[in-house]
Each structure stands twice: as C-alpha cells, then as structure tokens.
Amino acid sequence: MIRRQRWLGPVMFMPAILYIAALVGLPFVMAFFYSVGDVKVGSVGYHFVGLRNFISVLHNPTFQIAVRNSFIFTITSQILVLVGSTTLALALKEAFPGRRFLRFIILLPWVAPVSIGSIGWKWILDSLYSVISWVLVRMHLVKAFDTPVWLGEPKLAMMSVILVHTWHMLPFATVILLAGLTAIPKDIPEAASVDGAGFFRTLFQITIPMMLPIINVAVLFGMIFTFTDMTVIYILTRGGPYDTTQVIPSLAFFTGILGSDLAEGAAISIFLVPLLVVVAYMVLRSAHRAEVT
Amino acid sequence: MAVVETRKLTKVFKRGHLGAVNNVDLESREGEFLVLLGPSGSGKTTLLRMIAGLEEPTSGDILIGGKVVNDLTPRERRIAMVFQSYALYPHLSVYNNIVFPLKAQGVDKEGQRKQAEWATSLLGIQHLFERKPRELSGGERQRVALARAIVREPSVFLLDEPLSNLDAKLRASAREELEQFQKRLGTTTIYVTHDQVEAMAMGDRVVVMSQGVVRQIGTPTEVYDEPADTFVATFLGSPPMNIIPAEGVIAGFRPEHFLPPGVAERMGAHVSYDFHITHSEYLGAERILYGAIQGGPFDQHRVISRIPATHDADLADGSVHTFAVADRDLKFFDPQTEKRTTVRRLPS
C-alpha cells in the first residue's frame, strides 16, 4: 500500500507537468534560444549572434510604437474594465426580475470565442456597412458621405480596438468582482446605512476597500491577458493603419511568423517577459498586503 | 432620547404566506430597556430591523419620538444598532470604526476625537484604537460595536442578540455591564434575544413574541408570575411550567411551586397529588425531579418539580411522595384560546 503510494502521486502529476513543460516551458526556452540566433522560417543552420536581434529591435521605430501602444492598450482597457465591472457587479448583486438572464447575457462575450466576437465587431465597425455609422447618420450627427472610418483612422482604430477588447474582458472581471462582492456579509453595508452613510460613502469607504484584494486579482489577470493578447488587433486592424495599432505580441507575430524572421520575432516577444514579471510581482504583493476578512 | 412606537406593524415576506410580524402594537417608554424575547422565527429580529429601517413594513406605522418614520432611511432615523455579528468594518482600525458614524454626519476632526474618547472611556477600550477588528477578542469586538453605536448619542439603541457570540462565562459579565451601561446613558433601548435569562435580567419590560405576534408585554415579574397564555407560561422558566388539562380548563403551576411533604403543609390552602419520581437531576443549587402524578383525576400526567438542593428529604428515584401546590400558585388557562382565565378550584 505504502509502496504504491510512492509512485501514484508523481504519476498523477505527470500530465500537468508534461503539459506545462511541452506547451509553455519548451516554447519559452526556444524563444530565448531563437532570440540570440539567426533563425528564419526555412533556414537550416543556427548561428549565435549575441544581442544583435535585440539591438535591431530597439532601433526599429515600429517596435517603439508597439511598446507605447501596448501600454495605452492595456492601461486604458483595464481602467474601462475596472470601472465597468465594478458598476456591473454592484448592479447585478441586487435582486431584480430577470437578473439571471442579464447575468447570462453579460457573460456571453467571455464565453463566445474571441475571434467570432471580433469578426462581428469587424462588421459593426466596417467602413461601409457599419451600424454605428448608420445610426449616427439617421440621428443627423454625421453626413452620409462623411462617415467615420472606424478602423482606418489611427486614433479611431486605437479606440475601436480598445473598446472591443474591453467588451471582451468585461464579463470575466465582473464575475470575479461579483464573487468578491457577495463575500461581503450583508450586515456590513447595513451597519453603514444605520451609521448614517449614504450610497457613495458606503461604496468608496466600505464596499470598494473591502473588495480591494479581489479587484487586485482581477486587474492582475486583466493586465496579463491584455499585454499578451493580439486576437482583437489581428482580426480588426492587423496592426494598421500604418502600424498605429501594433502592440508587442502582434508585432512579434507579424515579424516572426508572417515575416519569417523567427529570431527577431522571438526577440520582440522576449521584451514582454520583464514587463509581465514586474506587473505580476507588483499586483501579487499588493494583493498579499491588502486586508482580507 | 425618544420613544419608539409601532402601530399594527406587519411584515409579510411572501405574499399569501403568514406574516413574519403581524399587527404588532408596541410602545416603549422614555429611557426604557425593552426586550423582545421569542424563539427563533418569532419575528423579533424582523421587528427590530423594521424599526431600524433595514426592512420595509408591509403595513402599519413606526413612530420614533412621535413622528412616523416609515419613509425615512436608517440614517434619517437617528438610531444606532448593534448587530449580532457586530458588523465591524474589517479594513478600518478600531478608531476609524468608531468615528465612522461621526464622519458620515460631518463632525469635524476635533469633535470626532472628543466623542470617540468619551465613548471608549465609558467602555474601557481606548488602548485598542490602532487595532484592526480581526485582532480583537469577542468581548472587545462587542465593546467596539457598542462604542460605535453610542458615539453620536443616538435617540434609540437597537441591539440584535449582541451577546450570543460570546462564550457563556463572558456573557454573564457582559450582560451585567451592558445593563449598567444602558442605565447610565438612559437611552431608550430595544434589545432582541432568544435567551430568557438575558430578557429577565436586563429588561425593564419584556415583549414575548411567537409566530410574529406579541403574546405579552410586561415586567419580568409580570410575564413570569402572571403569564398571559400557555405559550408565555411554557416559554419562560426552565424547566417550563407544568401544564395540566382539567375539566374545561387548563391548569398550570411552576416546578418550583410543586413542593415535597413538609413544605406543603406550611403554605395554607393547597392541593396535593401523589408524585411518582422517575428520575432526577442534581444541579448543585437545586434538584429537578421528573415524574408523573399517581391516581386521582390526573393519573399518569407528567410533571416536574424543582426544589432547593438544601431540602434534605429522601426523594429517591422510583419513590412516591405527596407533593402539593398552593392555590395562589395555580394559573388557569382557557382550553380553546389558551389565554388566562379566572381562578378556580382544582380537583385533587
């Protein structure tokens, strides 16, 4: 019995370890390996080239735009997600007829494959057939021949990409915050109301501070998902127009896979690592420090 | 200071179902310690929450200081409440917990400090100011909750089983302390409990509730000695009052009034029964004797007797003795309504 238990544990662990090693660990090591070599799609040899790829990437103006965009994309969408999900979580906590249905509807963007959702948005934001433009024309806010080209103008394209990504991330954060919110005993807000606190005082001095640990978790996940994501950008704008919506992951993909320069693509994606380590460390630390009831 | 009054107050949670609180008429007196006592599900907490403004009445009125407050929010009612869980804000220090109601009221920093020091000095917890609630013991939490309640000198105190989270030993001292504390402040207090000992010990008057209805309102002596119906008679007192259905009437007498030979003879007019003791409990200060009446009109009816442990008669299990109840200790109830009726003779 005891002898059997000695190997049973490791065996049960094996699938998980293999999975992580093969699909996360190996590609990660290979990315490091490629980034200091001269590998291209179809090339056979490997030559160590030191930091040449990194230097070339740092001098690339498109990379500089992508870094800036990555921050704008992540920070703006996370602020929107945070405000939106807090509001939604507070609203969905209350009992009202149709709450279950509404919860389901709000979860949909997260459950539906992001590519399908993004393709839907591509039509919504189309230069000719956009329903948003149609509505604006009918409301006489814009002229029919002068509708905004949502995905074709740099500023509008960035806004569109951020909004679609926010739409996609919102349900996840809402569900996490809703869980945090329902964990607050109902006595606490009741005590606050008896103590004379109004809605906003209760919200900002009691509810949100008590939710802070869970908000941190939601932000941590949100930032990591956003920093590393390129689906929405790939489908909506392909980084365009003129690379103005390019972010680090999409640039790495276009350079390394579509542009065949595996080495430089790997070098670009390696730049994500220190960023993500810092983000993860900061948020984990603050989550650890925050009061947990 | 203010008087709390309810008029025909009713709360129905599910339409078509029996109300949690039904037509409750209640009037507290100035500075009074009023206890709402009842088993769980009797509606006492719902009643308190309606007074606090946390629950909306289905019908009826709530008056505080003579003014109808039905449509006022809890903050506008100027009441303070201590919750069963204490509901301290876990992320705030003790000091910030206590001054929270003052901040909400817009009291300046100076005033907050002064009031907090006054409230905490009454409760002896100034040294805890910097602590967080999770670093406090149960008794300390209860005091912080009390300090938070009194800090803005509310017109009414509402307390929802504030002692039920304390261990038994602490509860007795906290009970006495709380009572003294209320007397000193003189604030009208409504206190919810299911513990009859708390109710009897602390209440100026006790409101006995069952199934959403007020069964009796009276001083502890009144509700114990002159119960309005069989529910009050059996709910108060431990062990409960002996209830015996006689012809056309229900008779009741408390175990401590069902007394052994030798005592009975000295108490004037009385009725006596042969009491067959089946088993007994020795509780230190007293003995509880369980058994049944033997012979006569109430043959085999189970009754309980409670006698001081100092009574040295030999009352062994299995033995039969003639026990007696004084006429003045017999209570009679109507068999239909179970309410008190006039005194009668009881066949022995």
XYZ file of C-alpha atoms in Angstrom:
641
model
C 0.000 0.000 0.000
C 2.685 2.465 1.076
C 4.976 1.385 -1.783
C 2.222 2.016 -4.288
C 1.507 5.464 -2.951
C 5.102 6.480 -3.577
C 4.730 6.392 -7.356
C 0.998 7.085 -7.600
C 1.379 10.765 -6.688
C 4.066 11.601 -9.272
C 2.167 9.647 -11.922
C -0.986 11.629 -11.261
C 1.049 14.818 -11.511
C 2.726 13.835 -14.765
C 0.082 15.028 -17.269
C 0.077 18.502 -15.750
C 3.856 18.689 -15.644
C 4.177 17.388 -19.219
C 1.561 19.831 -20.390
C 3.307 22.806 -18.840
C 6.765 21.645 -19.940
C 5.781 20.916 -23.541
C 3.421 23.781 -24.233
C 4.764 26.556 -22.011
C 8.283 25.709 -20.924
C 9.692 24.462 -24.210
C 8.415 27.328 -26.408
C 9.649 29.758 -23.759
C 13.164 28.281 -23.823
C 13.104 28.154 -27.609
C 12.126 31.816 -27.796
C 15.230 32.682 -25.745
C 17.307 30.411 -27.942
C 15.967 31.935 -31.177
C 16.322 35.494 -29.949
C 20.110 35.177 -29.768
C 20.417 33.338 -33.083
C 19.777 33.962 -36.758
C 16.871 31.561 -37.333
C 14.435 32.270 -40.144
C 11.488 30.210 -41.317
C 13.020 27.574 -43.599
C 16.632 28.137 -42.573
C 18.590 25.054 -41.543
C 21.596 26.232 -39.517
C 21.807 28.107 -36.246
C 24.412 30.751 -35.533
C 24.756 32.516 -32.247
C 24.608 36.253 -32.862
C 24.523 37.613 -29.323
C 22.277 40.604 -28.730
C 22.174 41.679 -32.364
C 18.433 40.996 -32.686
C 17.650 42.946 -29.559
C 19.655 45.958 -30.730
C 17.956 45.861 -34.098
C 14.532 45.642 -32.446
C 15.254 48.587 -30.150
C 16.182 50.735 -33.151
C 13.058 49.764 -35.037
C 10.552 52.707 -34.892
C 7.628 50.310 -35.293
C 8.729 48.489 -32.161
C 8.798 51.766 -30.264
C 5.222 52.474 -31.389
C 4.217 48.944 -30.409
C 5.617 49.344 -26.899
C 3.788 52.642 -26.460
C 0.588 51.102 -27.870
C 0.867 48.085 -25.608
C 0.797 50.375 -22.592
C -2.023 52.537 -23.943
C -3.994 49.434 -24.945
C -3.507 47.701 -21.582
C -3.907 50.632 -19.229
C -6.882 52.229 -20.972
C -8.780 48.988 -21.415
C -8.097 47.933 -17.821
C -9.347 51.256 -16.452
C -12.508 50.869 -18.528
C -12.881 47.247 -17.428
C -12.384 48.169 -13.787
C -14.986 50.925 -13.763
C -17.388 48.907 -15.906
C -17.073 45.667 -13.981
C -17.397 47.354 -10.579
C -20.568 49.089 -11.744
C -21.962 45.917 -13.272
C -21.086 43.800 -10.248
C -22.829 46.269 -7.927
C -25.886 46.323 -10.177
C -26.049 42.552 -10.633
C -25.750 41.905 -6.920
C -29.176 43.437 -6.310
C -32.166 41.158 -6.724
C -34.428 42.188 -9.588
C -36.573 40.298 -12.075
C -34.502 38.998 -14.974
C -31.233 39.107 -13.076
C -30.252 35.574 -14.063
C -30.891 36.308 -17.698
C -28.897 39.520 -17.556
C -26.005 37.752 -15.865
C -26.024 35.226 -18.676
C -26.089 37.929 -21.361
C -23.199 39.749 -19.738
C -21.139 36.579 -19.596
C -21.586 35.910 -23.316
C -18.655 37.969 -24.650
C -16.319 35.947 -22.445
C -17.837 32.583 -23.300
C -18.018 33.174 -27.053
C -14.728 32.614 -28.909
C -12.987 35.962 -29.139
C -12.370 35.546 -32.858
C -16.086 35.174 -33.581
C -16.892 38.171 -31.450
C -14.193 40.187 -33.142
C -15.484 39.289 -36.602
C -18.888 40.538 -35.511
C -17.273 43.756 -34.422
C -15.410 43.987 -37.720
C -18.791 44.300 -39.418
C -20.143 46.665 -36.794
C -17.111 48.878 -37.431
C -16.969 48.375 -41.213
C -16.234 51.457 -43.286
C -19.331 50.983 -45.498
C -21.782 48.826 -43.580
C -21.164 49.964 -40.003
C -24.387 50.018 -37.994
C -22.891 52.650 -35.732
C -22.324 54.955 -38.701
C -25.853 54.186 -39.927
C -27.302 55.206 -36.558
C -25.193 58.359 -36.498
C -26.393 59.288 -39.994
C -30.041 58.706 -39.060
C -29.587 60.884 -35.984
C -28.116 63.551 -38.276
C -24.896 63.609 -36.297
C -22.733 62.869 -39.354
C -23.299 63.243 -43.080
C -23.899 60.088 -45.131
C -20.850 60.697 -47.354
C -18.607 61.597 -44.434
C -18.995 58.660 -42.003
C -16.068 57.911 -39.709
C -13.752 55.165 -40.927
C -13.608 53.322 -37.606
C -10.713 51.049 -38.369
C -8.959 53.216 -40.937
C -8.014 56.309 -38.973
C -5.198 55.895 -36.424
C -6.994 57.415 -33.405
C -10.368 55.833 -34.175
C -8.733 52.488 -34.858
C -6.957 52.502 -31.495
C -10.205 53.473 -29.738
C -12.099 50.730 -31.557
C -9.551 48.100 -30.671
C -9.546 49.167 -27.012
C -13.345 49.173 -26.843
C -13.701 45.732 -28.390
C -11.069 44.336 -26.074
C -12.832 45.946 -23.085
C -16.084 44.382 -24.271
C -14.348 41.019 -24.308
C -12.656 41.362 -20.898
C -15.555 42.919 -19.008
C -17.501 39.727 -18.146
C -14.507 37.990 -16.631
C -13.726 40.894 -14.311
C -17.419 41.275 -13.493
C -17.710 37.648 -12.423
C -14.612 37.927 -10.228
C -15.830 41.146 -8.614
C -19.309 39.739 -8.158
C -17.795 36.857 -6.223
C -15.847 39.328 -4.096
C -18.923 41.419 -3.540
C -21.145 38.567 -2.444
C -18.434 37.548 0.028
C -19.046 40.766 1.988
C -21.507 39.916 4.794
C -24.732 41.846 4.314
C -24.503 43.152 7.877
C -21.639 45.420 6.884
C -23.423 47.665 4.379
C -26.461 47.585 6.665
C -24.358 48.774 9.574
C -23.011 51.531 7.342
C -26.507 52.666 6.435
C -27.570 52.695 10.088
C -24.379 54.611 10.877
C -25.637 57.274 8.509
C -23.512 56.615 5.429
C -25.107 57.330 2.069
C -24.623 55.363 -1.131
C -21.311 56.891 -2.185
C -19.746 56.875 1.273
C -20.653 53.210 1.669
C -19.323 52.477 -1.820
C -15.983 54.263 -1.546
C -15.210 53.805 2.149
C -16.661 50.359 2.830
C -17.517 48.277 -0.231
C -14.616 49.077 -2.553
C -11.908 48.931 0.143
C -13.275 45.559 1.222
C -13.200 44.377 -2.384
C -9.653 45.599 -2.967
C -7.929 42.205 -2.729
C -10.271 40.739 -5.313
C -10.025 43.839 -7.509
C -6.255 43.352 -7.461
C -6.656 39.809 -8.653
C -8.976 40.908 -11.457
C -6.518 43.617 -12.530
C -3.570 41.228 -12.420
C -5.285 38.764 -14.699
C -6.679 41.506 -16.891
C -3.280 43.118 -17.423
C -1.565 39.869 -18.233
C -4.321 38.803 -20.614
C -4.241 42.173 -22.306
C -0.468 42.564 -22.560
C -0.145 39.201 -24.226
C -3.245 39.341 -26.411
C -3.353 40.177 -30.074
C -6.537 38.464 -31.271
C -8.697 41.556 -31.378
C -5.981 43.603 -33.094
C -5.146 40.850 -35.539
C -8.742 40.475 -36.661
C -9.837 44.103 -36.618
C -6.845 46.064 -37.912
C -3.854 43.757 -38.482
C -1.896 46.383 -36.603
C -2.834 49.040 -39.119
C -3.371 51.641 -40.343
C 0.392 52.170 -40.838
C 1.248 50.110 -37.708
C -0.589 52.601 -35.496
C -2.410 49.832 -33.568
C 0.555 47.477 -33.441
C 1.267 46.031 -29.957
C 4.222 43.902 -28.850
C 2.570 40.479 -29.373
C 1.103 41.396 -32.755
C 4.419 42.849 -33.951
C 6.213 39.701 -32.811
C 3.708 37.618 -34.772
C 3.891 39.712 -37.927
C 7.700 39.832 -37.822
C 8.403 36.283 -36.702
C 5.668 34.218 -38.352
C 4.284 36.235 -41.271
C 7.618 37.996 -41.898
C 9.591 34.739 -41.469
C 12.167 36.392 -39.206
C 11.815 33.993 -36.259
C 14.857 35.388 -34.455
C 13.663 38.973 -34.435
C 10.076 37.924 -33.619
C 11.411 35.971 -30.640
C 13.475 38.981 -29.538
C 10.375 41.192 -29.657
C 8.317 38.794 -27.591
C 11.138 38.429 -25.048
C 10.618 42.104 -24.232
C 7.253 41.119 -22.709
C 8.910 38.998 -20.051
C 10.371 41.695 -17.769
C 7.190 43.754 -18.151
C 4.969 40.878 -17.101
C 7.253 39.854 -14.251
C 7.076 43.389 -12.849
C 3.295 43.562 -13.235
C 2.774 40.166 -11.664
C 5.101 40.961 -8.783
C 3.507 44.340 -8.034
C -0.046 43.125 -8.057
C 0.665 39.919 -6.175
C 2.412 41.921 -3.494
C -0.450 44.383 -3.133
C -2.956 41.538 -3.098
C -0.973 39.934 -0.323
C -0.815 43.154 1.673
C -4.466 44.037 1.336
C -6.754 43.183 4.228
C -8.688 40.014 3.807
C -11.663 39.481 6.059
C -33.936 60.260 23.789
C -37.141 59.180 22.208
C -39.976 56.766 22.432
C -40.435 54.057 19.805
C -43.930 53.061 18.860
C -45.333 50.624 16.346
C -48.945 50.579 15.204
C -50.416 47.488 13.566
C -46.953 46.791 12.168
C -46.935 43.868 9.758
C -44.291 42.302 7.553
C -45.175 39.634 5.018
C -42.187 38.253 3.119
C -44.073 36.010 0.711
C -47.461 37.070 -0.477
C -50.181 34.715 0.722
C -47.979 33.380 3.488
C -48.258 34.067 7.170
C -46.545 37.309 8.094
C -43.215 37.278 9.867
C -44.616 40.076 12.012
C -48.364 40.500 12.443
C -50.171 43.602 13.706
C -47.650 44.446 16.365
C -48.609 47.319 18.653
C -45.755 48.331 20.856
C -44.850 51.414 22.789
C -41.541 51.825 24.522
C -41.140 54.262 27.383
C -38.612 57.043 27.696
C -35.186 55.629 28.568
C -36.573 52.130 28.906
C -34.752 48.868 28.322
C -37.281 46.911 26.312
C -36.509 43.302 25.468
C -38.036 41.452 22.531
C -37.990 37.803 23.541
C -39.029 34.822 21.486
C -37.829 31.595 19.925
C -36.137 31.751 16.527
C -38.605 32.557 13.802
C -40.841 34.525 16.139
C -40.314 37.733 14.175
C -38.375 39.632 16.809
C -35.392 40.383 14.583
C -37.648 41.356 11.679
C -39.465 43.736 14.004
C -36.169 45.273 15.091
C -34.971 45.595 11.502
C -38.173 47.390 10.568
C -37.625 49.839 13.403
C -34.051 50.336 12.184
C -35.266 50.946 8.644
C -33.480 47.938 7.168
C -36.727 46.207 6.334
C -39.778 47.838 4.826
C -43.071 47.162 6.640
C -45.876 45.635 4.591
C -48.373 47.700 6.550
C -48.632 49.665 9.754
C -46.625 52.560 11.150
C -43.390 53.037 13.020
C -43.044 56.145 15.151
C -39.882 57.454 16.732
C -40.288 60.419 19.071
C -43.916 60.738 17.997
C -43.095 61.087 14.292
C -43.947 58.496 11.642
C -40.612 57.326 10.205
C -41.851 54.692 7.728
C -40.406 56.528 4.762
C -37.174 57.642 6.394
C -33.879 55.923 5.640
C -31.948 54.405 8.538
C -29.622 57.404 8.611
C -32.532 59.811 8.954
C -33.991 57.901 11.905
C -31.043 58.768 14.142
C -30.903 55.318 15.639
C -27.910 53.135 16.378
C -27.804 49.410 16.040
C -25.502 46.688 17.278
C -25.629 43.627 15.050
C -25.379 40.038 16.181
C -22.141 39.716 14.184
C -21.104 43.236 15.346
C -20.576 44.109 11.646
C -17.317 45.945 12.324
C -15.621 47.282 9.196
C -12.743 44.824 8.834
C -10.451 47.150 6.872
C -10.704 50.049 9.316
C -8.914 50.466 12.637
C -10.955 50.471 15.831
C -10.717 54.259 15.953
C -11.944 54.658 12.391
C -14.719 52.160 13.034
C -15.911 54.203 15.985
C -15.772 57.598 14.283
C -17.375 56.333 11.068
C -20.896 57.483 12.071
C -19.471 60.898 13.032
C -17.693 61.249 9.686
C -20.941 60.402 7.937
C -22.586 63.147 9.970
C -19.907 65.668 9.004
C -18.498 66.177 12.501
C -15.059 67.865 12.402
C -11.861 66.016 13.356
C -11.675 67.643 16.773
C -15.243 66.616 17.591
C -14.654 63.098 16.297
C -11.677 62.669 18.597
C -13.583 64.013 21.617
C -16.633 61.829 21.051
C -14.539 58.731 20.369
C -12.599 59.280 23.575
C -15.786 59.769 25.557
C -17.395 56.617 24.135
C -14.320 54.451 24.572
C -13.622 55.670 28.097
C -17.116 54.512 29.084
C -16.250 51.063 27.755
C -12.562 50.990 28.702
C -11.206 50.307 25.232
C -9.051 53.383 24.428
C -5.962 51.208 24.223
C -7.408 49.390 21.191
C -7.636 52.440 18.899
C -4.964 51.320 16.432
C -6.009 47.672 16.225
C -7.941 46.072 13.394
C -11.154 44.172 14.223
C -9.590 40.806 13.407
C -7.002 41.398 16.157
C -9.691 41.700 18.840
C -11.304 39.133 21.109
C -15.057 38.569 21.045
C -15.628 40.732 24.103
C -13.507 43.546 22.684
C -15.368 43.446 19.387
C -18.644 43.713 21.213
C -17.403 46.810 23.056
C -16.163 48.398 19.850
C -19.570 47.780 18.281
C -21.196 49.397 21.318
C -18.815 52.354 21.175
C -19.634 52.843 17.508
C -23.321 52.786 18.408
C -23.188 55.360 21.212
C -20.590 57.688 19.700
C -23.092 60.025 18.107
C -25.514 59.829 21.020
C -28.453 58.337 19.132
C -32.039 58.738 20.228
C -32.643 54.982 20.233
C -30.419 51.932 20.582
C -31.283 48.744 18.814
C -29.401 45.629 19.864
C -29.757 42.349 17.989
C -28.568 39.479 20.198
C -25.271 41.238 20.940
C -24.191 38.656 23.492
C -24.898 35.479 21.576
C -21.391 35.379 20.058
C -19.673 35.452 23.442
C -18.816 32.360 25.440
C -21.029 31.529 28.387
C -18.735 32.867 31.083
C -18.139 36.190 29.366
C -21.820 36.506 28.571
C -22.864 36.804 32.202
C -20.447 39.632 32.949
C -21.143 41.358 29.614
C -24.851 41.190 30.398
C -24.493 42.961 33.692
C -22.125 45.511 32.184
C -24.443 46.254 29.307
C -27.337 46.759 31.686
C -25.379 49.189 33.873
C -24.176 50.952 30.779
C -27.696 51.489 29.487
C -28.876 52.801 32.859
C -26.031 55.312 32.890
C -26.748 56.581 29.383
C -30.508 56.474 29.838
C -31.078 55.902 26.119
C -34.234 54.103 25.070
C -33.073 50.618 24.122
C -34.714 47.784 22.261
C -32.931 44.507 22.739
C -33.622 41.321 20.840
C -32.813 37.960 22.382
C -33.971 34.363 22.482
C -32.359 33.895 25.873
C -34.920 34.235 28.640
C -32.226 34.731 31.248
C -30.971 37.808 29.396
C -34.514 39.066 29.000
C -35.414 38.629 32.655
C -32.140 40.029 33.938
C -31.870 43.103 31.748
C -35.332 44.108 30.649
C -37.382 46.844 32.269
C -40.170 45.245 30.309
C -40.228 42.105 28.209
C -42.168 41.643 24.993
C -42.775 37.939 24.478
C -43.252 37.096 20.801
C -44.208 33.947 18.959
C -45.012 33.445 15.287
C -44.963 37.140 14.567
C -47.442 38.007 17.289
C -46.897 39.726 20.619
C -48.094 37.321 23.317
C -47.480 39.522 26.327
C -45.787 42.744 27.325
C -44.848 43.231 30.929
C -42.127 43.498 33.522
C -40.061 40.345 34.062
C -42.109 39.651 37.208
C -45.388 40.022 35.354
C -44.508 37.790 32.436
C -43.093 35.140 34.753
C -45.675 35.186 37.514
C -48.735 36.151 35.524
C -48.257 34.663 32.049
C -50.932 35.769 29.603
C -51.196 32.411 27.863
C -49.764 28.916 27.819
C -47.044 29.898 25.331
C -45.616 32.537 27.661
C -46.071 30.177 30.596
C -44.052 27.402 28.997
C -41.527 29.541 27.102
C -40.351 31.341 30.218
C -38.824 29.360 33.016
C -36.566 26.362 32.876
C -37.850 23.752 33.328
C -41.123 25.097 31.930
C -44.416 25.444 33.766
C -46.356 22.208 34.283
C -49.498 22.308 32.175
C -52.377 20.012 33.116
C -55.684 19.857 31.235
C -58.516 19.632 33.771
C -62.279 19.623 33.047
C -62.996 22.719 30.958
C -59.767 24.435 31.941
C -56.001 24.162 31.662
C -54.134 24.412 34.922
C -50.527 25.425 35.212
C -48.010 25.588 38.033
C -44.291 26.188 38.012
C -41.936 23.342 39.035
C -40.639 25.396 41.963
C -44.200 25.575 43.316
C -44.717 21.815 43.271
C -43.278 21.044 46.660
C -42.449 17.979 48.719
C -44.064 16.867 52.005
C -43.287 19.041 54.985
C -43.169 22.227 52.918
C -46.664 21.862 51.544
C -48.324 21.841 54.951
C -46.967 25.295 55.745
C -48.382 27.102 52.747
C -52.080 27.395 53.575
C -54.747 26.412 51.055
C -53.310 23.895 48.665
C -53.987 20.858 46.507
C -51.870 17.749 46.792
C -51.048 14.860 44.480
C -49.085 11.657 44.771
C -45.925 12.235 42.761
C -44.074 9.236 41.404
C -40.458 10.322 40.815
C -38.950 8.591 37.772
C -35.604 10.335 37.653
C -33.882 13.420 38.977
C -31.102 15.838 38.084
C -28.801 17.319 40.655
C -27.750 20.811 39.518
C -25.765 21.919 42.527
C -28.037 24.613 43.900
C -31.202 22.745 43.099
C -32.688 19.437 42.126
C -35.047 18.792 39.252
C -37.415 15.881 39.801
C -39.146 14.314 36.810
C -42.107 12.056 37.242
C -45.855 11.587 36.972
C -48.906 12.121 39.114
C -50.288 8.868 40.513
C -54.003 8.269 40.994
C -56.713 10.896 41.072
C -58.064 12.753 38.036
C -54.592 13.418 36.557
C -53.223 9.899 36.814
C -50.012 9.375 34.817
C -49.741 13.040 33.819
C -46.078 14.020 33.609
C -44.943 16.853 35.863
C -41.674 18.360 37.000
C -40.686 19.609 40.413
C -37.778 21.835 41.242
C -36.582 22.014 44.806
C -33.591 23.617 46.514
C -30.716 21.191 46.964
C -30.723 22.139 50.644
C -34.041 20.371 51.098
C -32.877 17.134 52.654
C -35.940 14.896 52.305
C -35.212 11.464 50.921
C -36.659 11.690 47.400
C -35.154 8.694 45.663
C -35.945 7.737 42.059
C -38.886 5.366 41.938
C -40.401 6.509 45.224
C -43.850 8.106 45.607
C -44.482 11.172 47.770
C -47.345 13.552 48.343
C -46.412 16.861 46.670
C -48.544 19.965 46.910
C -49.180 23.265 45.126
C -50.522 26.314 46.934
C -53.786 27.618 45.487
C -52.243 31.012 44.857
C -49.574 29.439 42.647
C -52.070 27.802 40.313
C -52.692 29.554 36.975
C -55.668 28.761 34.788
C -55.960 28.983 31.013
C -58.882 28.703 28.663
C -58.589 25.389 26.752
C -59.769 26.999 23.483
C -57.825 30.260 23.395
C -55.076 29.160 25.797
C -55.369 32.603 27.413
C -55.524 33.193 31.151
C -58.929 32.774 32.820
C -60.228 33.334 36.323
C -59.071 31.246 39.245
C -60.908 28.033 40.048
C -60.565 25.125 42.387
C -58.743 22.139 41.039
C -59.774 18.595 41.933
C -57.118 16.725 43.823
